Coordinates of C-alpha atoms in Angstrom, one line a residue:
M1302 CA -4.6 9.2 2.1
C1303 CA -8.3 9.6 3.1
G1304 CA -8.9 9.6 6.8
I1305 CA -11.4 7.5 9.0
I1306 CA -12.8 7.8 12.5
G1307 CA -15.8 6.0 14.4
F1308 CA -16.9 6.3 17.9
V1309 CA -19.6 4.4 19.9
G1310 CA -19.8 5.3 23.7
R1311 CA -21.1 7.3 26.2
E1312 CA -20.0 10.7 25.3
Q1313 CA -20.9 13.1 22.6
A1314 CA -19.7 11.6 19.4
A1315 CA -19.3 14.6 17.0
P1316 CA -16.4 16.7 19.0
I1317 CA -14.6 13.2 19.2
L1318 CA -15.0 12.7 15.5
L1319 CA -13.7 16.2 14.6
D1320 CA -10.6 15.9 16.7
G1321 CA -9.8 12.5 15.3
L1322 CA -9.7 14.0 11.5
E1323 CA -7.9 17.0 12.9
R1324 CA -5.3 14.8 14.0
M1325 CA -5.1 12.9 10.5
E1326 CA -5.1 16.3 8.5
Y1327 CA -1.5 15.4 7.5
R1328 CA -2.9 12.6 5.2
G1329 CA -4.3 14.8 2.6
Y1330 CA -7.7 15.5 1.9
D1331 CA -9.9 18.0 -0.2
S1332 CA -13.3 17.5 1.8
A1333 CA -14.6 16.5 5.1
G1334 CA -17.9 15.3 6.8
I1335 CA -19.6 13.3 9.9
A1336 CA -22.5 11.5 10.5
V1337 CA -23.8 11.2 14.0
R1338 CA -27.0 9.0 15.2
S1339 CA -29.3 10.4 17.8
E1340 CA -32.6 9.0 19.5
T1341 CA -34.4 12.0 18.8
K1342 CA -33.0 13.0 15.2
G1343 CA -32.0 9.7 13.6
L1344 CA -28.9 10.2 11.4
Q1345 CA -27.7 13.9 11.1
V1346 CA -25.3 14.3 8.4
K1347 CA -22.8 17.3 7.9
K1348 CA -20.5 17.5 5.3
T1349 CA -18.5 20.1 3.1
K1350 CA -15.8 20.7 0.5
G1351 CA -12.5 22.3 1.7
R1352 CA -10.8 22.2 5.1
L1353 CA -12.1 20.7 8.4
K1354 CA -12.3 24.3 10.2
V1355 CA -15.2 24.8 7.6
L1356 CA -17.1 21.7 8.8
A1357 CA -16.0 22.8 12.5
D1358 CA -17.6 26.1 12.3
L1359 CA -20.6 24.6 10.3
T1360 CA -21.5 22.1 13.2
H1361 CA -20.1 24.9 15.9
G1362 CA -17.3 22.2 17.1
G1363 CA -19.8 19.3 16.7
A1364 CA -22.1 20.7 19.8
D1365 CA -25.2 20.6 17.1
L1366 CA -25.2 17.1 16.4
E1367 CA -26.5 15.2 19.5
G1368 CA -26.0 11.4 19.9
T1369 CA -22.9 8.9 20.8
L1370 CA -22.7 7.0 17.8
G1371 CA -20.7 8.6 14.7
I1372 CA -18.3 8.5 11.7
G1373 CA -15.9 10.9 10.2
H1374 CA -14.3 11.3 7.2
T1375 CA -11.9 13.3 5.4
R1376 CA -11.8 12.8 1.8
W1377 CA -9.1 12.9 -1.1
A1378 CA -11.2 12.8 -4.7
T1379 CA -10.7 9.6 -6.5
H1380 CA -14.1 9.3 -7.9
G1381 CA -15.8 12.8 -8.8
E1382 CA -14.5 16.3 -8.4
P1383 CA -14.3 17.4 -4.8
N1384 CA -17.4 18.9 -3.7
D1385 CA -20.1 18.8 -1.0
V1386 CA -21.8 16.0 -2.8
N1387 CA -19.1 13.9 -3.2
A1388 CA -17.7 14.4 0.4
H1389 CA -18.7 11.6 3.0
P1390 CA -20.2 9.9 4.6
H1391 CA -22.5 8.8 2.1
V1392 CA -25.9 8.0 2.7
S1393 CA -28.5 5.4 1.5
E1394 CA -31.4 6.7 -0.4
N1395 CA -34.0 5.7 2.5
G1396 CA -31.7 7.9 4.8
R1397 CA -31.1 5.2 7.1
I1398 CA -27.5 3.9 6.6
A1399 CA -24.2 6.3 6.7
L1400 CA -20.8 5.0 5.3
V1401 CA -17.6 6.3 5.0
H1402 CA -15.0 4.3 2.9
N1403 CA -11.4 4.6 2.0
G1404 CA -9.9 2.7 -1.2
I1405 CA -11.4 2.0 -4.3
I1406 CA -14.3 -0.5 -5.9
E1407 CA -13.2 -1.6 -8.8
N1408 CA -16.7 -3.2 -9.9
Y1409 CA -18.7 0.1 -8.5
M1410 CA -19.8 1.0 -12.2
E1411 CA -21.5 -2.9 -13.0
L1412 CA -23.0 -2.6 -9.4
K1413 CA -24.4 1.0 -9.8
E1414 CA -26.0 0.1 -13.4
H1415 CA -27.7 -2.8 -11.9
L1416 CA -29.3 -0.9 -9.1
Q1417 CA -30.2 2.0 -11.1
K1418 CA -32.1 -0.4 -13.0
L1419 CA -33.8 -1.5 -9.8
G1420 CA -34.8 2.0 -9.3
V1421 CA -32.3 3.8 -7.0
T1422 CA -31.2 7.2 -7.6
F1423 CA -27.5 8.4 -6.9
K1424 CA -26.7 11.7 -6.0
S1425 CA -22.7 11.6 -6.2
D1426 CA -20.1 10.3 -8.6
T1427 CA -18.3 8.3 -6.4
D1428 CA -17.7 4.5 -6.1
S1429 CA -18.3 4.6 -2.2
E1430 CA -22.2 5.4 -2.4
V1431 CA -22.6 2.4 -4.5
V1432 CA -21.8 0.7 -1.4
A1433 CA -24.2 2.3 0.8
Q1434 CA -27.0 1.7 -1.7
L1435 CA -25.9 -1.8 -2.3
L1436 CA -26.0 -2.0 1.7
E1437 CA -29.8 -1.0 1.9
Y1438 CA -30.6 -3.1 -0.7
H1439 CA -29.5 -6.3 0.9
Y1440 CA -30.5 -5.1 4.5
N1441 CA -34.0 -5.0 2.9
E1442 CA -33.7 -8.4 2.0
C1443 CA -32.3 -9.9 5.4
H1444 CA -33.2 -7.2 7.7
N1445 CA -29.8 -8.0 9.7
M1446 CA -27.2 -5.2 9.4
L1447 CA -24.3 -7.7 9.9
E1448 CA -25.4 -10.3 7.4
A1449 CA -25.9 -7.7 5.0
V1450 CA -22.3 -6.0 5.3
G1451 CA -21.4 -9.7 4.6
R1452 CA -23.3 -10.0 1.4
V1453 CA -22.1 -6.6 0.0
L1454 CA -18.6 -7.8 0.8
R1455 CA -18.9 -10.7 -1.2
R1456 CA -20.1 -8.8 -4.2
I1457 CA -17.9 -6.1 -4.3
E1458 CA -14.2 -6.1 -5.6
G1459 CA -11.4 -3.6 -4.9
S1460 CA -9.7 -2.4 -1.6
Y1461 CA -11.6 -0.6 1.3
A1462 CA -11.9 0.2 4.8
F1463 CA -15.6 1.0 6.1
G1464 CA -17.3 2.3 8.8
I1465 CA -21.0 2.0 9.2
I1466 CA -23.6 3.2 11.4
C1467 CA -27.6 2.5 10.8
A1468 CA -30.7 4.6 12.3
D1469 CA -32.1 0.8 13.1
Y1470 CA -29.2 -0.1 15.5
P1471 CA -28.5 3.0 17.8
N1472 CA -25.9 1.2 19.6
A1473 CA -23.7 -0.3 16.7
L1474 CA -20.6 0.8 14.8
I1475 CA -19.9 -2.1 12.0
A1476 CA -16.4 -1.9 10.0
A1477 CA -14.9 -3.8 7.9
R1478 CA -11.5 -3.7 6.0
K1479 CA -9.5 -5.4 2.9
D1480 CA -6.3 -3.7 1.7
S1481 CA -6.9 -0.2 3.3
P1482 CA -5.7 0.2 6.7
L1483 CA -8.1 0.2 9.7
I1484 CA -7.7 -0.1 13.6
L1485 CA -9.6 -1.0 16.6
G1486 CA -9.3 1.2 19.7
Y1487 CA -10.4 0.3 23.2
G1488 CA -11.3 3.2 25.5
R1489 CA -12.9 3.5 28.9
N1490 CA -15.9 5.4 27.8
G1491 CA -16.7 3.9 24.3
N1492 CA -14.8 2.0 21.4
F1493 CA -13.1 3.3 18.3
I1494 CA -12.4 2.8 14.4
A1495 CA -9.8 4.8 12.7
S1496 CA -7.3 4.5 9.7
D1497 CA -4.5 6.3 11.8
V1498 CA -3.7 5.7 15.3
T1499 CA -2.8 9.4 15.7
A1500 CA -6.8 9.7 15.5
V1501 CA -7.3 7.6 18.9
I1502 CA -3.8 8.1 20.7
K1503 CA -5.6 11.0 22.6
Y1504 CA -8.4 8.5 24.0
T1505 CA -6.7 5.2 24.2
R1506 CA -3.2 3.2 23.7
D1507 CA -5.3 -0.2 23.9
V1508 CA -5.7 -1.0 19.8
A1509 CA -5.9 -4.3 17.5
Y1510 CA -5.3 -3.8 13.6
M1511 CA -8.0 -5.5 11.6
D1512 CA -6.8 -8.0 8.8
D1513 CA -8.3 -8.1 5.5
G1514 CA -11.7 -9.7 5.0
E1515 CA -12.5 -8.8 8.7
I1516 CA -15.9 -7.5 9.7
A1517 CA -16.2 -5.5 13.4
V1518 CA -19.3 -4.8 15.5
L1519 CA -18.6 -2.1 18.0
T1520 CA -20.6 -1.1 20.9
A1521 CA -19.9 1.2 23.9
D1522 CA -18.7 -1.8 25.9
S1523 CA -17.9 -4.5 23.3
V1524 CA -16.0 -5.1 20.5
D1525 CA -16.6 -8.1 18.4
V1526 CA -14.6 -9.3 15.3
F1527 CA -15.9 -11.7 12.8
D1528 CA -14.2 -13.3 9.5
D1529 CA -15.7 -13.2 6.1
E1530 CA -17.7 -16.3 6.8
L1531 CA -18.8 -14.5 10.1
V1532 CA -17.1 -16.8 12.2
P1533 CA -15.9 -14.9 15.4
V1534 CA -12.1 -14.0 15.7
E1535 CA -10.0 -13.2 18.6
K1536 CA -7.9 -10.1 18.1
K1537 CA -4.6 -9.6 19.6
R1538 CA -4.4 -6.4 21.2
S1539 CA -1.3 -4.0 20.9
T1540 CA -0.2 -0.8 23.6
V1541 CA 0.8 1.8 21.7
N1542 CA 4.3 3.0 23.2
W1543 CA 4.4 6.7 22.2
D1544 CA 3.1 9.9 24.1
V1545 CA 0.4 11.9 22.4
S1546 CA 2.7 14.8 22.6
A1547 CA 4.8 13.2 19.8
A1548 CA 1.8 14.1 17.3
E1549 CA 1.9 17.7 18.6
K1550 CA 4.1 20.2 17.1
G1551 CA 5.7 21.2 20.6
G1552 CA 6.3 24.9 19.8
Y1553 CA 7.6 24.5 16.2
P1554 CA 5.7 26.3 13.4
H1555 CA 5.2 23.2 11.4
F1556 CA 5.6 19.4 11.9
M1557 CA 8.2 19.2 9.1
L1558 CA 10.6 21.6 10.8
K1559 CA 10.1 19.4 14.1
E1560 CA 10.6 16.4 12.3
V1561 CA 13.6 17.2 10.7
M1562 CA 15.0 18.4 14.4
E1563 CA 14.0 15.1 15.8
Q1564 CA 16.3 13.5 13.5
P1565 CA 19.4 12.5 15.4
E1566 CA 17.5 11.1 18.3
A1567 CA 15.5 8.9 15.8
I1568 CA 18.3 7.5 14.4
R1569 CA 20.0 7.0 17.7
K1570 CA 16.8 4.6 18.7
T1571 CA 16.8 2.7 14.9
I1572 CA 20.5 1.9 15.2
S1573 CA 21.5 1.8 19.3
P1574 CA 19.4 -1.6 20.0
R1575 CA 20.9 -3.3 17.2
I1576 CA 24.8 -2.6 18.0
K1577 CA 25.9 -4.9 20.3
N1578 CA 29.8 -5.3 21.0
G1579 CA 30.9 -4.3 18.2
R1580 CA 28.8 -6.2 16.0
V1581 CA 25.1 -5.6 14.0
V1582 CA 22.9 -7.8 16.1
L1583 CA 19.5 -8.0 14.3
D1584 CA 17.7 -10.8 16.3
E1585 CA 14.3 -9.5 14.5
I1586 CA 14.8 -11.4 11.6
S1587 CA 15.6 -15.3 10.7
L1588 CA 18.2 -14.9 7.4
T1589 CA 20.3 -17.7 7.9
E1590 CA 23.8 -17.7 6.9
D1591 CA 23.3 -20.9 4.5
Y1592 CA 20.4 -18.8 2.9
V1593 CA 22.3 -15.7 2.9
R1594 CA 25.3 -17.4 0.8
E1595 CA 22.7 -18.6 -1.6
L1596 CA 21.3 -15.3 -2.9
S1597 CA 21.6 -14.7 -6.2
R1598 CA 19.6 -11.5 -6.4
I1599 CA 18.3 -9.0 -4.5
F1600 CA 15.3 -6.7 -5.1
I1601 CA 14.3 -3.2 -3.5
V1602 CA 10.6 -2.4 -3.6
A1603 CA 9.5 0.9 -2.8
C1604 CA 7.7 4.3 -3.6
G1605 CA 8.5 7.9 -3.4
S1606 CA 10.9 8.6 -0.8
S1607 CA 11.2 5.0 0.5
Y1608 CA 12.3 4.3 -3.5
H1609 CA 15.0 6.9 -2.8
V1610 CA 16.1 5.0 0.0
G1611 CA 16.4 2.0 -2.3
M1612 CA 18.5 3.8 -4.9
V1613 CA 21.1 5.0 -2.1
S1614 CA 20.9 1.3 -0.7
K1615 CA 21.7 -0.2 -4.1
Y1616 CA 25.1 1.7 -4.3
N1617 CA 26.0 0.7 -0.8
W1618 CA 24.7 -2.8 -0.9
E1619 CA 26.7 -3.7 -4.3
K1620 CA 29.7 -2.4 -2.9
L1621 CA 29.3 -4.2 0.1
L1622 CA 27.7 -7.3 -0.9
R1623 CA 29.1 -7.8 -4.3
R1624 CA 25.8 -9.2 -5.0
P1625 CA 23.1 -7.9 -8.0
V1626 CA 20.6 -5.5 -6.7
E1627 CA 17.8 -4.0 -8.4
V1628 CA 15.4 -1.5 -7.2
V1629 CA 12.0 -1.2 -8.7
L1630 CA 9.0 1.2 -8.3
A1631 CA 6.6 -0.6 -6.6
S1632 CA 3.8 0.5 -8.9
E1633 CA 5.8 -1.4 -11.6
F1634 CA 7.2 -4.2 -9.8
R1635 CA 3.7 -6.5 -10.4
Y1636 CA 3.5 -5.8 -14.0
C1637 CA 7.5 -6.2 -15.2
D1638 CA 7.5 -10.0 -14.8
P1639 CA 10.4 -9.8 -12.2
L1640 CA 12.8 -12.9 -12.1
V1641 CA 12.2 -13.9 -8.7
D1642 CA 12.5 -17.5 -7.4
E1643 CA 13.7 -19.1 -3.9
K1644 CA 17.5 -17.6 -3.8
T1645 CA 16.1 -13.8 -4.3
L1646 CA 15.2 -11.3 -1.2
V1647 CA 12.8 -8.7 -1.7
V1648 CA 13.5 -5.7 0.5
I1649 CA 10.2 -4.0 0.7
I1650 CA 10.3 -0.6 2.2
S1651 CA 7.0 1.8 3.3
Q1652 CA 7.2 4.0 6.2
S1653 CA 3.1 3.3 6.8
G1654 CA 3.4 0.1 6.0
E1655 CA 0.0 0.3 4.4
T1656 CA 1.1 1.6 0.7
L1657 CA -1.2 -0.3 -1.6
D1658 CA 1.4 -0.7 -4.8
T1659 CA 4.1 -2.0 -2.0
M1660 CA 1.8 -4.3 -0.3
A1661 CA 0.7 -5.7 -3.9
A1662 CA 4.5 -6.0 -4.8
M1663 CA 5.5 -7.8 -2.0
R1664 CA 2.5 -10.4 -2.6
E1665 CA 3.8 -11.0 -5.8
A1666 CA 7.0 -11.6 -4.7
K1667 CA 5.8 -14.4 -2.1
R1668 CA 3.8 -15.6 -5.0
L1669 CA 7.0 -16.2 -7.1
G1670 CA 8.8 -17.7 -4.0
G1671 CA 11.1 -15.2 -3.2
R1672 CA 12.1 -14.3 0.5
T1673 CA 10.7 -10.6 1.9
L1674 CA 12.1 -8.3 4.1
A1675 CA 10.0 -5.3 5.2
I1676 CA 11.5 -2.3 6.8
V1677 CA 8.6 -0.2 8.2
N1678 CA 7.6 2.5 11.0
V1679 CA 4.4 1.4 11.7
V1680 CA 4.2 -1.7 14.3
G1681 CA 1.7 -3.9 13.4
S1682 CA 0.9 -2.6 9.9
S1683 CA -0.1 -4.8 6.9
I1684 CA 3.1 -5.1 5.3
A1685 CA 4.7 -5.7 8.9
R1686 CA 2.4 -8.6 9.5
E1687 CA 2.6 -10.2 6.2
A1688 CA 6.3 -10.2 5.4
D1689 CA 8.4 -13.3 6.0
D1690 CA 10.9 -10.7 8.0
V1691 CA 10.0 -7.1 9.4
L1692 CA 12.7 -4.6 10.7
Y1693 CA 11.0 -1.3 12.1
T1694 CA 12.3 1.8 12.2
W1695 CA 11.9 3.7 15.5
A1696 CA 11.4 7.1 14.1
G1697 CA 8.3 7.7 16.1
P1698 CA 4.9 9.4 14.2
E1699 CA 5.8 11.4 11.2
I1700 CA 2.8 14.0 10.6
A1701 CA 4.3 16.3 8.1
V1702 CA 3.3 14.8 4.8
A1703 CA 7.1 15.6 3.1
T1704 CA 8.8 12.7 5.1
T1705 CA 12.0 13.6 6.8
K1706 CA 13.1 11.5 9.9
A1707 CA 11.0 8.6 8.3
Y1708 CA 13.5 8.5 5.5
T1709 CA 16.7 9.0 7.3
T1710 CA 16.0 6.2 9.6
Q1711 CA 15.2 3.7 6.7
L1712 CA 18.6 4.8 5.4
V1713 CA 20.7 4.1 8.4
L1714 CA 18.7 0.7 8.9
M1715 CA 19.4 -0.3 5.7
D1716 CA 23.0 0.6 5.9
L1717 CA 22.6 -1.6 9.0
V1718 CA 21.1 -4.7 7.1
G1719 CA 23.7 -4.3 4.4
L1720 CA 26.5 -4.5 7.1
Y1721 CA 24.9 -7.2 8.7
L1722 CA 24.5 -9.5 5.4
A1723 CA 28.0 -8.5 4.2
D1724 CA 29.4 -9.9 7.8
R1725 CA 27.5 -13.2 7.3
L1726 CA 28.9 -13.4 3.4
G1727 CA 32.3 -12.3 4.4
S1728 CA 32.4 -9.8 1.7
V1729 CA 33.8 -6.6 3.9
E1730 CA 37.1 -6.6 5.5
Q1731 CA 36.9 -6.3 9.2
K1732 CA 38.6 -2.8 9.2
E1733 CA 35.9 -1.3 7.1
Y1734 CA 33.3 -2.9 8.8
D1735 CA 34.4 -1.5 12.5
V1736 CA 35.3 2.1 10.6
I1737 CA 31.7 1.9 9.3
L1738 CA 29.9 1.0 12.6
S1739 CA 32.0 3.5 14.5
E1740 CA 30.9 6.1 12.0
M1741 CA 27.4 5.2 12.1
Q1742 CA 27.4 5.7 16.0
Q1743 CA 28.6 9.1 15.8
L1744 CA 25.6 10.1 13.0
P1745 CA 23.7 11.3 15.2
E1746 CA 25.8 13.7 17.0
K1747 CA 27.2 14.9 13.4
M1748 CA 23.6 15.4 12.4
Q1749 CA 23.2 17.6 15.3
Q1750 CA 26.2 19.8 14.3
V1751 CA 24.6 20.4 10.6
L1752 CA 21.0 21.4 12.4
C1753 CA 22.8 23.8 14.6
H1754 CA 23.9 25.7 11.4
K1755 CA 20.4 26.0 9.9
E1756 CA 20.3 29.7 9.5
N1757 CA 22.9 29.5 7.2
I1758 CA 20.6 27.2 4.9
Q1759 CA 17.7 29.6 5.6
Y1760 CA 19.6 32.4 4.1
F1761 CA 20.2 30.4 0.9
A1762 CA 16.6 29.9 0.5
S1763 CA 16.1 33.5 0.8
R1764 CA 18.1 34.0 -1.9
Y1765 CA 16.9 31.3 -4.3
F1766 CA 13.3 30.9 -3.5
N1767 CA 11.7 32.5 -6.2
H1768 CA 13.5 30.0 -9.1
D1769 CA 10.8 28.4 -10.9
S1770 CA 12.9 25.6 -12.2
I1771 CA 15.7 24.2 -10.1
F1772 CA 18.1 21.4 -11.2
F1773 CA 19.9 18.8 -8.8
I1774 CA 23.3 17.1 -10.2
G1775 CA 25.4 14.8 -8.6
R1776 CA 27.1 11.2 -8.8
N1777 CA 26.8 8.0 -7.4
L1778 CA 25.0 8.5 -4.2
D1779 CA 25.0 11.9 -4.7
Y1780 CA 23.1 11.6 -7.3
A1781 CA 20.8 9.2 -5.3
M1782 CA 20.2 11.9 -2.9
G1783 CA 19.8 14.5 -5.0
M1784 CA 16.5 12.7 -6.0
E1785 CA 15.5 13.1 -2.4
G1786 CA 16.7 16.5 -2.3
S1787 CA 14.4 17.1 -5.5
L1788 CA 11.3 15.3 -4.4
K1789 CA 11.4 17.2 -0.9
L1790 CA 11.4 20.5 -2.9
K1791 CA 8.7 20.1 -5.6
E1792 CA 6.7 18.3 -3.3
I1793 CA 6.3 21.2 -0.6
S1794 CA 7.4 24.5 -2.6
Y1795 CA 5.9 23.2 -5.9
I1796 CA 8.7 24.8 -7.7
H1797 CA 9.7 22.3 -11.0
S1798 CA 12.6 20.4 -9.7
E1799 CA 14.7 17.6 -11.3
A1800 CA 17.4 15.5 -10.8
Y1801 CA 19.9 14.0 -13.0
A1802 CA 23.1 12.0 -12.9
S1803 CA 26.1 14.9 -13.6
G1804 CA 27.4 12.7 -16.4
E1805 CA 24.0 12.8 -18.4
L1806 CA 24.0 16.6 -18.7
K1807 CA 25.9 16.5 -21.8
H1808 CA 23.4 13.9 -23.2
G1809 CA 20.6 16.5 -23.7
T1810 CA 19.3 17.7 -20.3
I1811 CA 22.5 20.7 -20.5
S1812 CA 20.4 22.3 -23.3
L1813 CA 18.0 23.4 -20.1
I1814 CA 20.5 25.4 -18.4
E1815 CA 20.4 29.2 -19.6
Q1816 CA 21.5 32.4 -17.6
G1817 CA 20.4 32.5 -13.9
T1818 CA 19.3 28.5 -13.8
L1819 CA 19.7 27.4 -10.6
V1820 CA 21.5 24.3 -10.0
V1821 CA 22.3 22.6 -6.9
A1822 CA 25.4 20.6 -7.1
L1823 CA 26.2 18.0 -5.0
G1824 CA 30.1 16.9 -4.2
S1825 CA 29.6 15.2 -0.9
Y1826 CA 30.9 11.6 -2.2
G1827 CA 34.7 11.9 -1.7
P1828 CA 35.7 9.3 -4.8
L1829 CA 33.9 11.7 -7.4
F1830 CA 34.7 15.0 -5.9
D1831 CA 36.9 16.0 -8.7
K1832 CA 34.2 14.9 -11.5
A1833 CA 31.5 16.8 -9.8
M1834 CA 33.5 19.9 -9.9
S1835 CA 34.0 19.5 -13.7
N1836 CA 30.4 19.8 -14.0
V1837 CA 30.0 22.5 -11.9
V1838 CA 32.3 24.3 -14.2
E1839 CA 30.3 23.0 -16.9
V1840 CA 26.8 24.1 -15.8
K1841 CA 28.9 27.7 -14.6
A1842 CA 29.9 28.4 -18.3
R1843 CA 26.4 28.1 -19.3
G1844 CA 24.9 31.2 -17.1
A1845 CA 23.6 28.5 -14.2
E1846 CA 23.8 29.7 -10.8
V1847 CA 25.3 27.3 -8.4
L1848 CA 24.4 26.2 -4.8
A1849 CA 26.8 23.5 -3.8
L1850 CA 26.7 21.0 -1.1
T1851 CA 29.9 19.2 0.0
T1852 CA 32.0 17.9 3.0
E1853 CA 33.8 20.2 5.0
N1854 CA 37.3 18.8 3.8
F1855 CA 35.9 19.8 0.4
R1856 CA 34.6 23.2 1.4
E1857 CA 37.8 25.3 0.2
K1858 CA 37.6 23.6 -3.1
M1859 CA 34.0 24.2 -4.1
E1860 CA 33.9 27.8 -3.0
K1861 CA 36.3 28.6 -5.4
T1862 CA 33.8 27.7 -8.4
A1863 CA 30.1 27.7 -6.5
D1864 CA 28.1 30.7 -6.1
A1865 CA 27.2 29.4 -2.5
T1866 CA 28.7 26.3 -0.9
I1867 CA 27.1 24.3 2.5
A1868 CA 29.3 21.8 3.8
V1869 CA 28.4 19.0 6.2
P1870 CA 30.8 16.9 8.4
V1871 CA 32.7 14.0 6.8
T1872 CA 31.7 10.6 7.4
H1873 CA 32.3 7.2 5.7
P1874 CA 31.3 7.7 2.0
I1875 CA 28.5 5.1 2.2
L1876 CA 27.0 7.0 5.2
Q1877 CA 27.6 10.5 3.9
P1878 CA 23.9 10.8 2.2
S1879 CA 22.6 10.4 5.6
L1880 CA 24.0 13.8 6.8
G1881 CA 23.9 15.4 3.3
V1882 CA 20.1 15.1 2.5
V1883 CA 19.6 17.3 5.9
P1884 CA 20.5 20.3 4.6
L1885 CA 18.4 19.8 1.3
Q1886 CA 15.5 19.0 3.7
L1887 CA 16.0 22.4 5.4
F1888 CA 16.5 24.2 1.9
A1889 CA 13.2 22.6 0.8
Y1890 CA 11.4 23.7 4.2
Y1891 CA 12.6 27.0 4.1
V1892 CA 12.0 27.9 0.4
A1893 CA 8.4 26.5 0.8
L1894 CA 8.0 29.1 4.1
Q1895 CA 9.4 32.2 1.7
R1896 CA 6.8 31.1 -0.6
G1897 CA 3.8 31.0 1.6
C1898 CA 2.8 27.2 0.9
D1899 CA 1.2 24.7 3.3
I1900 CA 4.3 22.6 4.4
D1901 CA 3.0 20.2 6.5
K1902 CA -0.2 19.7 3.9
P1903 CA 1.0 20.1 0.2
R1904 CA -1.6 20.1 -2.3
N1905 CA -2.6 16.9 -4.1
L1906 CA -0.3 14.9 -1.6
A1907 CA -1.5 12.4 0.9
K1908 CA 0.7 10.8 3.5
S1909 CA -0.2 7.1 3.0
V1910 CA -1.2 6.4 -0.4
T1911 CA -3.6 3.2 0.2
V1912 CA -5.0 3.4 -3.5
E1913 CA -3.5 2.1 -7.0

């Protein structure tokens, strides 16, 4: 979602702030702004609706704003329409305090009405400005900025990550966090706050992750952290181990294409350290054999593409473990009164580890007595820190909003966990265990084969990009894979796209099929290939044009009926979605390219959703 950057040091702040915001553009935003404090000009605030380039041009790349202390923000509108006034930073009525904010203040209207009765005038429609005005009110009471921040935090309800500067404090940047990510960066020429490590990796690899309720005071030479009672806290530092070039395009036209092409290596990094001597070894987690055998139910909780990983895993885990597995959208989990107890394993999947709905669902599962296992990509993220156990995918930084390599690494890691649990339960035969593990180790090579023929998929995209409505159909794992393929397409091309279980066509959906309708028919799940073929014939009879995805061993059969066919290498059935999803990612990419869409930053979407 929105991006925060803050800097205090011995260099001009504005160019650094703009650079950090540029590196977070993938998070999605509709306005941008910076505030810088200087000795001669006090607080200088520049903000504007639209892309960051507008702000950069307005300030000549930041050169117009002198000062070595500042905050910046890219906003995705939640309260108030996207415009210059509602953009961050927000400034208190006397012009002395500036603030940037990620999250939502739930009781902002009550606070706003109270301040208005005291004579405070508001300029914006945002919940964030309420905090800036409330800070001024309490600062006037106590004349101490840290104390004022503490008083404000005790009054507000909701989620927040704040960056705050005050004209009366020329060398101090204040930060606070609850349910919204914020990191501290320790640099040689100054210190940073940011909502994403990509914003500061150019300047430092030395970071710490703020916890809920903490307040930080940064100067050029120090970073002091306090709890919600203003008691000092010692923070554990981490070293970011990926290179800045990993967050750059490296010659590719878009981050999404780069990240699609990086998938074989990302999968190799995720699985290789966890396979030793022909066994799955998960030293990172502490699920005892006794606990696993006592399991009565498993929940998989996630949002978006991670939810689709859960859908694939439900089929695979129930087959491997012979235990009931339920996949629940994180945004619904808290409100469905889930049947969780001490014999329930709740698997939480989140690329960023900061997804607010998913975090809230995990906390609810823990409150009910369940054990939580997190699958995340970002080391030190909130979900990773709070879960009972955590397994990291090693996808590296993913910049494009539409996930690709994070999805496939989550998928193979869930397959690894499924095998690991099945081995402990004795519910998988040794021969099948060995075959799956062998095929998993061949996935990177087979995925590379798919990528080597991406021009074929580009050709199909050029044939079909002008359709306004597209349907994905499949059975079992193909249905789950189709959900992700459909999401990719609608996310970045803005084409109406839906995925349906093929058997449901005759229960109503087939009424939407007419002459020329494009149907992407998925027939890569071998045990149900003949059923898939019958559904291809069914939609063809009603005038649909069919683009089929199948495996090499079924290519010839599929080509006799479908209008166009994409084939991927054969692997074990439970691993087939890891290969099959790659052509669907590429198809979405090339369709969006043909339609002239902003592929890496699709409209209205954000990389990490940190509000409910």
